[in-house]
Amino acid sequence: MATASAPGKIILFGEHAVVYGRPALAVPVLQVHAVARADLVTDKRIGEKWADAILVEAPDIQLFSPLSHLLREPTPDPLASVISSVFQLLGISHPPALKITITSTIPVASGLGSGAAVSVAVIRALAAALGHSLSDEQVSQLAYETEKLHHGTPSGIDNTVIAYAKPVYFVRGQPIQIFSVARPFRLVIADTGQAAPTKESVGDVRKLWEADQHRWEAVFDKVGKIVVAAKEAVESGEIASLGPLMDANHALLQEMTVSSPELDRLVLAAKAAGANGAKLSGGGRGGNMIALVQPEKAESVASALKAAGARNTIITTIE
Ligand code: PMV
């Protein structure tokens, strides 16, 4: 038996533009996590008979699914895909029977990286149960393959920040850069309660871009500049300048049509309650927003967000 856990994540700056090669900043959120447990059933091996030899249970979402039949072919099922990719990487052609149990406190389709966190936890638990330890890079790569099933054309930021569990300055296709936080700062994360599949908002931005590449490349450039300025601010402890940068990033996300009335309402409510800056985080259209707050204002901003309709809030310190 082996267990592994993976944190949630938020994107601080740069979502969507990151799909088009601009940088983004993301950090793990340790208050929420996915946990996977892999139990090998050693007296039973998968040979000709595949039925029921691999069972995935996720009681939180009432999933009790024998997946074995999905493992023979390339599959669109994210869990089956992640499991078979581990077998493939480890060169296991006749996997033992096993049961994988997944629990998660990360809300689904809300921009906190639930899909990538489940993948990372399953990969690590399964590899450990099979007697292997994978590097963060290997785990991230495997999770990326599955992110493609969730997202369509993912940048890779979710699997990277979650597999490394460190603050990441991410540029698609480039080696991971960890950034340092000179002075801790506090964020309130608020969930609109509306699930919004990232695949759709990413697809819609793609359509905008295809119709007018010149315009949207310029918008993505503006986002890229905000991200670079935000990284410098975080690394030098200039936290005060992060608020206006968040506001500017949110305005550009609105222009990309990925905000929503609920997200905008929460952003305004946070600002009215004294947040220094606020923006949607992740794919948008629903899911989560983040607000930068002075530590002493965290509770009152969180209350204001709840009063404005937030389903749930998390107060987190980035350090
Ligand atoms: O919705 P999330 O948090 O999984 O974030 C997706 C971030 C995007 O930039 C919108 C897409 C991507 O693949 O980077």
Short mmCIF file of C-alpha atoms and ligand atoms in Angstrom, two decimals:
data_model
loop_
_atom_site.label_atom_id
_atom_site.label_comp_id
_atom_site.label_asym_id
_atom_site.label_seq_id
_atom_site.Cartn_x
_atom_site.Cartn_y
_atom_site.Cartn_z
CA MET A 1 0.00 0.00 0.00
CA ALA A 2 1.25 3.51 -0.78
CA THR A 3 -0.29 6.95 -0.42
CA ALA A 4 0.61 10.30 -1.93
CA SER A 5 -0.85 13.74 -1.72
CA ALA A 6 -0.72 16.77 -4.02
CA PRO A 7 -1.72 20.37 -3.28
CA GLY A 8 -4.08 22.64 -5.16
CA LYS A 9 -2.73 25.67 -6.98
CA ILE A 10 -3.67 29.14 -8.02
CA ILE A 11 -2.43 31.20 -10.90
CA LEU A 12 -1.35 34.60 -9.55
CA PHE A 13 -0.83 36.22 -12.94
CA GLY A 14 -0.81 35.32 -16.61
CA GLU A 15 -3.52 32.70 -17.23
CA HIS A 16 -4.61 32.28 -20.85
CA ALA A 17 -1.73 34.39 -22.22
CA VAL A 18 0.51 31.57 -20.94
CA VAL A 19 -1.03 29.26 -23.55
CA TYR A 20 0.48 31.64 -26.16
CA GLY A 21 4.02 31.59 -24.79
CA ARG A 22 3.84 34.43 -22.27
CA PRO A 23 5.02 33.80 -18.70
CA ALA A 24 2.71 33.14 -15.76
CA LEU A 25 3.15 32.95 -11.99
CA ALA A 26 1.51 30.18 -10.01
CA VAL A 27 1.77 28.96 -6.43
CA PRO A 28 0.68 25.82 -4.61
CA VAL A 29 -2.25 26.12 -2.20
CA LEU A 30 -1.54 23.79 0.66
CA GLN A 31 -4.92 24.22 2.37
CA VAL A 32 -6.52 21.91 -0.19
CA HIS A 33 -5.17 18.67 -1.61
CA ALA A 34 -5.86 15.42 -3.43
CA VAL A 35 -4.80 12.14 -1.83
CA ALA A 36 -4.40 8.84 -3.65
CA ARG A 37 -3.88 5.44 -2.12
CA ALA A 38 -2.75 2.48 -4.22
CA ASP A 39 -3.28 -1.06 -2.94
CA LEU A 40 -1.75 -3.89 -4.91
CA VAL A 41 -3.78 -7.09 -4.98
CA THR A 42 -0.81 -9.39 -5.22
CA ASP A 43 -2.57 -12.73 -5.63
CA LYS A 44 -4.28 -11.70 -8.85
CA ARG A 45 -2.49 -10.75 -12.07
CA ILE A 46 -3.89 -9.23 -15.17
CA GLY A 47 -3.34 -11.62 -18.03
CA GLU A 48 -5.87 -12.41 -20.69
CA LYS A 49 -8.65 -11.46 -18.32
CA TRP A 50 -8.77 -7.72 -17.66
CA ALA A 51 -12.16 -7.47 -16.05
CA ASP A 52 -12.26 -5.75 -12.67
CA ALA A 53 -8.55 -6.10 -12.01
CA ILE A 54 -8.02 -2.37 -11.69
CA LEU A 55 -10.54 -0.57 -9.59
CA VAL A 56 -10.64 3.17 -9.01
CA GLU A 57 -12.74 4.50 -6.17
CA ALA A 58 -13.39 8.19 -5.57
CA PRO A 59 -16.07 8.21 -2.89
CA ASP A 60 -16.30 12.06 -2.93
CA ILE A 61 -17.75 11.97 -6.43
CA GLN A 62 -19.46 8.55 -6.15
CA LEU A 63 -17.03 6.99 -8.60
CA PHE A 64 -16.53 3.24 -8.28
CA SER A 65 -15.12 2.25 -11.58
CA PRO A 66 -13.37 -0.86 -12.89
CA LEU A 67 -10.95 0.66 -15.38
CA SER A 68 -9.03 -2.34 -16.60
CA HIS A 69 -10.80 -2.53 -19.93
CA LEU A 70 -9.75 1.04 -20.65
CA LEU A 71 -6.07 0.36 -20.17
CA ARG A 72 -5.55 -1.68 -23.30
CA GLU A 73 -6.00 1.18 -25.75
CA PRO A 74 -5.24 4.89 -25.71
CA THR A 75 -8.18 6.22 -23.74
CA PRO A 76 -9.91 9.56 -23.24
CA ASP A 77 -10.58 8.63 -19.59
CA PRO A 78 -8.15 10.78 -17.56
CA LEU A 79 -7.74 8.28 -14.72
CA ALA A 80 -7.23 5.30 -16.99
CA SER A 81 -4.79 7.34 -19.04
CA VAL A 82 -2.75 8.38 -16.01
CA ILE A 83 -2.60 4.82 -14.69
CA SER A 84 -1.56 3.29 -18.01
CA SER A 85 1.08 6.02 -18.50
CA VAL A 86 2.71 5.02 -15.20
CA PHE A 87 2.79 1.34 -16.27
CA GLN A 88 4.29 2.38 -19.58
CA LEU A 89 6.99 4.57 -18.04
CA LEU A 90 7.94 1.81 -15.61
CA GLY A 91 7.95 -0.80 -18.40
CA ILE A 92 5.22 -2.88 -16.75
CA SER A 93 3.42 -4.84 -19.45
CA HIS A 94 1.50 -7.15 -17.10
CA PRO A 95 0.35 -4.92 -14.27
CA PRO A 96 -0.74 -6.44 -11.00
CA ALA A 97 -4.35 -6.10 -9.97
CA LEU A 98 -4.83 -3.02 -7.86
CA LYS A 99 -7.22 -0.67 -6.23
CA ILE A 100 -6.74 3.08 -6.24
CA THR A 101 -8.70 5.25 -3.84
CA ILE A 102 -8.85 8.99 -4.42
CA THR A 103 -10.09 11.67 -2.07
CA SER A 104 -9.83 15.38 -2.67
CA THR A 105 -10.72 18.62 -0.96
CA ILE A 106 -10.04 20.63 -4.14
CA PRO A 107 -13.26 21.83 -5.79
CA VAL A 108 -13.59 20.47 -9.33
CA ALA A 109 -13.43 22.76 -12.39
CA SER A 110 -12.81 25.86 -10.31
CA GLY A 111 -9.28 26.90 -11.25
CA LEU A 112 -7.55 25.26 -8.29
CA GLY A 113 -5.97 22.50 -10.34
CA SER A 114 -8.07 19.59 -9.12
CA GLY A 115 -7.46 17.48 -12.24
CA ALA A 116 -3.69 17.91 -12.14
CA ALA A 117 -3.57 17.30 -8.37
CA VAL A 118 -5.48 14.03 -8.70
CA SER A 119 -3.14 12.96 -11.52
CA VAL A 120 0.00 13.83 -9.53
CA ALA A 121 -1.25 12.03 -6.41
CA VAL A 122 -2.24 8.91 -8.40
CA ILE A 123 1.08 8.83 -10.29
CA ARG A 124 3.13 9.07 -7.11
CA ALA A 125 1.04 6.57 -5.14
CA LEU A 126 1.00 4.05 -7.97
CA ALA A 127 4.74 4.35 -8.66
CA ALA A 128 5.48 3.96 -4.93
CA ALA A 129 3.22 0.92 -4.64
CA LEU A 130 5.16 -0.61 -7.54
CA GLY A 131 8.46 0.11 -5.76
CA HIS A 132 9.55 3.15 -7.81
CA SER A 133 10.13 6.78 -6.98
CA LEU A 134 9.72 9.24 -9.84
CA SER A 135 11.34 12.66 -10.13
CA ASP A 136 9.16 15.77 -10.00
CA GLU A 137 9.92 16.28 -13.68
CA GLN A 138 8.73 12.75 -14.56
CA VAL A 139 5.57 13.19 -12.49
CA SER A 140 4.89 16.56 -14.11
CA GLN A 141 5.37 15.14 -17.62
CA LEU A 142 2.98 12.24 -17.00
CA ALA A 143 0.39 14.56 -15.49
CA TYR A 144 0.77 16.87 -18.50
CA GLU A 145 -0.28 14.08 -20.85
CA THR A 146 -3.49 13.73 -18.87
CA GLU A 147 -4.00 17.51 -18.68
CA LYS A 148 -4.40 17.37 -22.45
CA LEU A 149 -7.52 15.25 -21.93
CA HIS A 150 -8.94 17.77 -19.43
CA HIS A 151 -7.95 20.95 -21.25
CA GLY A 152 -7.33 20.39 -24.93
CA THR A 153 -4.23 22.59 -25.29
CA PRO A 154 -2.89 23.06 -21.77
CA SER A 155 0.17 25.22 -21.20
CA GLY A 156 1.48 22.75 -18.60
CA ILE A 157 1.41 25.25 -15.73
CA ASP A 158 -0.97 23.24 -13.51
CA ASN A 159 0.95 19.98 -13.59
CA THR A 160 4.25 21.86 -13.11
CA VAL A 161 3.33 23.88 -10.02
CA ILE A 162 1.50 20.93 -8.46
CA ALA A 163 4.20 18.33 -9.15
CA TYR A 164 6.96 20.62 -7.80
CA ALA A 165 4.73 22.14 -5.08
CA LYS A 166 6.73 25.38 -5.30
CA PRO A 167 6.05 28.93 -6.58
CA VAL A 168 6.69 28.75 -10.31
CA TYR A 169 7.49 31.31 -13.01
CA PHE A 170 6.31 29.31 -15.95
CA VAL A 171 6.96 29.72 -19.66
CA ARG A 172 5.55 27.04 -21.90
CA GLY A 173 8.23 24.70 -23.21
CA GLN A 174 11.01 26.15 -21.03
CA PRO A 175 12.67 24.57 -18.01
CA ILE A 176 10.84 25.33 -14.80
CA GLN A 177 11.94 28.40 -12.82
CA ILE A 178 11.15 28.57 -9.13
CA PHE A 179 10.71 32.13 -7.84
CA SER A 180 11.40 33.36 -4.36
CA VAL A 181 9.05 35.36 -2.17
CA ALA A 182 10.99 38.12 -0.39
CA ARG A 183 8.08 39.13 1.86
CA PRO A 184 5.11 36.87 2.57
CA PHE A 185 1.77 38.21 1.38
CA ARG A 186 -1.79 37.22 2.07
CA LEU A 187 -4.49 36.28 -0.39
CA VAL A 188 -8.16 35.52 -0.05
CA ILE A 189 -9.33 32.95 -2.58
CA ALA A 190 -13.07 32.92 -3.23
CA ASP A 191 -15.06 30.37 -5.19
CA THR A 192 -18.00 31.55 -7.31
CA GLY A 193 -19.44 28.04 -6.85
CA GLN A 194 -19.82 27.80 -10.60
CA ALA A 195 -17.94 24.98 -12.23
CA ALA A 196 -16.41 26.17 -15.47
CA PRO A 197 -14.44 23.76 -17.64
CA THR A 198 -11.11 25.33 -18.61
CA LYS A 199 -11.33 23.63 -22.00
CA GLU A 200 -14.22 25.92 -22.98
CA SER A 201 -12.67 29.24 -22.00
CA VAL A 202 -9.33 28.21 -23.55
CA GLY A 203 -11.20 27.21 -26.73
CA ASP A 204 -13.06 30.53 -26.86
CA VAL A 205 -9.87 32.54 -26.45
CA ARG A 206 -8.41 30.44 -29.26
CA LYS A 207 -11.32 31.44 -31.51
CA LEU A 208 -10.78 35.13 -30.71
CA TRP A 209 -7.08 34.77 -31.44
CA GLU A 210 -7.71 32.94 -34.71
CA ALA A 211 -10.04 35.72 -35.84
CA ASP A 212 -7.60 38.56 -35.03
CA GLN A 213 -4.12 37.41 -34.09
CA HIS A 214 -2.64 40.90 -34.23
CA ARG A 215 -5.04 42.27 -31.60
CA TRP A 216 -4.74 39.34 -29.20
CA GLU A 217 -0.98 38.99 -29.44
CA ALA A 218 -0.83 42.63 -28.26
CA VAL A 219 -3.16 41.82 -25.34
CA PHE A 220 -1.03 38.79 -24.41
CA ASP A 221 2.08 41.01 -24.55
CA LYS A 222 0.48 43.35 -22.02
CA VAL A 223 -0.23 40.36 -19.76
CA GLY A 224 3.37 39.19 -20.17
CA LYS A 225 4.67 42.59 -19.00
CA ILE A 226 2.39 42.47 -15.95
CA VAL A 227 3.73 39.03 -15.06
CA VAL A 228 7.36 40.13 -15.31
CA ALA A 229 6.62 43.20 -13.16
CA ALA A 230 4.77 41.02 -10.62
CA LYS A 231 7.67 38.56 -10.40
CA GLU A 232 10.07 41.44 -9.71
CA ALA A 233 7.71 42.83 -7.09
CA VAL A 234 7.40 39.47 -5.32
CA GLU A 235 11.14 38.85 -5.45
CA SER A 236 11.99 42.28 -4.09
CA GLY A 237 9.25 42.39 -1.46
CA GLU A 238 7.43 45.31 -3.18
CA ILE A 239 4.06 43.82 -2.31
CA ALA A 240 2.23 47.17 -2.62
CA SER A 241 2.65 47.16 -6.39
CA LEU A 242 1.01 43.73 -6.77
CA GLY A 243 -2.53 45.06 -6.19
CA PRO A 244 -2.65 47.38 -9.22
CA LEU A 245 -1.00 44.67 -11.32
CA MET A 246 -3.79 42.26 -10.33
CA ASP A 247 -6.43 44.82 -11.30
CA ALA A 248 -4.75 45.39 -14.66
CA ASN A 249 -4.51 41.64 -15.30
CA HIS A 250 -8.19 41.20 -14.47
CA ALA A 251 -9.14 43.95 -16.95
CA LEU A 252 -7.23 42.12 -19.69
CA LEU A 253 -8.94 38.84 -18.77
CA GLN A 254 -12.29 40.64 -19.05
CA GLU A 255 -11.22 41.75 -22.51
CA MET A 256 -10.50 38.09 -23.36
CA THR A 257 -14.15 37.39 -22.34
CA VAL A 258 -13.15 34.87 -19.68
CA SER A 259 -14.56 36.74 -16.67
CA SER A 260 -18.22 36.40 -15.70
CA PRO A 261 -20.77 38.54 -13.84
CA GLU A 262 -20.14 36.48 -10.68
CA LEU A 263 -16.36 36.84 -10.90
CA ASP A 264 -16.68 40.57 -11.54
CA ARG A 265 -19.05 40.91 -8.61
CA LEU A 266 -16.58 39.19 -6.27
CA VAL A 267 -13.67 41.27 -7.58
CA LEU A 268 -15.62 44.48 -6.91
CA ALA A 269 -16.77 43.26 -3.48
CA ALA A 270 -13.18 42.45 -2.47
CA LYS A 271 -11.97 45.87 -3.56
CA ALA A 272 -14.85 47.62 -1.79
CA ALA A 273 -13.92 45.72 1.40
CA GLY A 274 -10.36 47.01 1.22
CA ALA A 275 -8.43 44.48 -0.88
CA ASN A 276 -5.37 45.99 -2.60
CA GLY A 277 -6.13 44.22 -5.86
CA ALA A 278 -8.23 41.37 -7.19
CA LYS A 279 -8.59 39.20 -10.27
CA LEU A 280 -10.04 35.96 -11.48
CA SER A 281 -7.63 33.03 -11.27
CA GLY A 282 -7.41 30.13 -13.70
CA GLY A 283 -9.59 29.42 -16.68
CA GLY A 284 -12.34 31.86 -15.63
CA ARG A 285 -16.06 32.07 -16.50
CA GLY A 286 -16.61 30.75 -12.99
CA GLY A 287 -14.29 29.04 -10.54
CA ASN A 288 -12.13 31.16 -8.29
CA MET A 289 -10.91 34.69 -7.88
CA ILE A 290 -8.09 35.96 -5.67
CA ALA A 291 -7.74 39.16 -3.67
CA LEU A 292 -4.54 40.61 -2.23
CA VAL A 293 -5.12 41.82 1.32
CA GLN A 294 -3.31 43.26 4.31
CA PRO A 295 -3.20 40.45 6.87
CA GLU A 296 -5.53 42.32 9.25
CA LYS A 297 -8.14 42.70 6.50
CA ALA A 298 -8.19 39.05 5.42
CA GLU A 299 -11.19 38.05 7.55
CA SER A 300 -13.31 41.08 6.66
CA VAL A 301 -12.58 40.70 2.93
CA ALA A 302 -13.46 37.00 3.18
CA SER A 303 -16.78 37.92 4.89
CA ALA A 304 -17.53 40.53 2.23
CA LEU A 305 -16.86 37.94 -0.47
CA LYS A 306 -19.25 35.48 1.19
CA ALA A 307 -21.88 38.22 1.48
CA ALA A 308 -21.41 38.89 -2.25
CA GLY A 309 -22.18 35.24 -3.02
CA ALA A 310 -18.89 33.33 -2.71
CA ARG A 311 -19.52 29.65 -2.02
CA ASN A 312 -16.29 29.25 -0.14
CA THR A 313 -13.22 31.27 0.80
CA ILE A 314 -9.66 30.28 1.67
CA ILE A 315 -7.17 32.61 3.32
CA THR A 316 -3.63 31.70 2.36
CA THR A 317 -0.18 33.19 2.86
CA ILE A 318 2.26 33.00 -0.01
CA GLU A 319 5.79 32.57 1.32
O1 PMV B 1 -8.41 26.64 -14.88
P1 PMV B 1 -7.05 26.26 -14.42
O2 PMV B 1 -6.67 26.79 -13.13
O3 PMV B 1 -6.72 24.84 -14.59
O4 PMV B 1 -6.00 27.11 -15.26
C1 PMV B 1 -5.86 27.05 -16.58
C2 PMV B 1 -4.88 28.10 -16.97
C3 PMV B 1 -5.02 28.50 -18.42
O5 PMV B 1 -3.97 29.43 -18.66
C4 PMV B 1 -6.35 29.17 -18.67
C5 PMV B 1 -4.88 27.32 -19.34
C6 PMV B 1 -3.51 26.70 -19.34
O6 PMV B 1 -3.42 25.56 -19.81
O7 PMV B 1 -2.53 27.35 -18.95
#
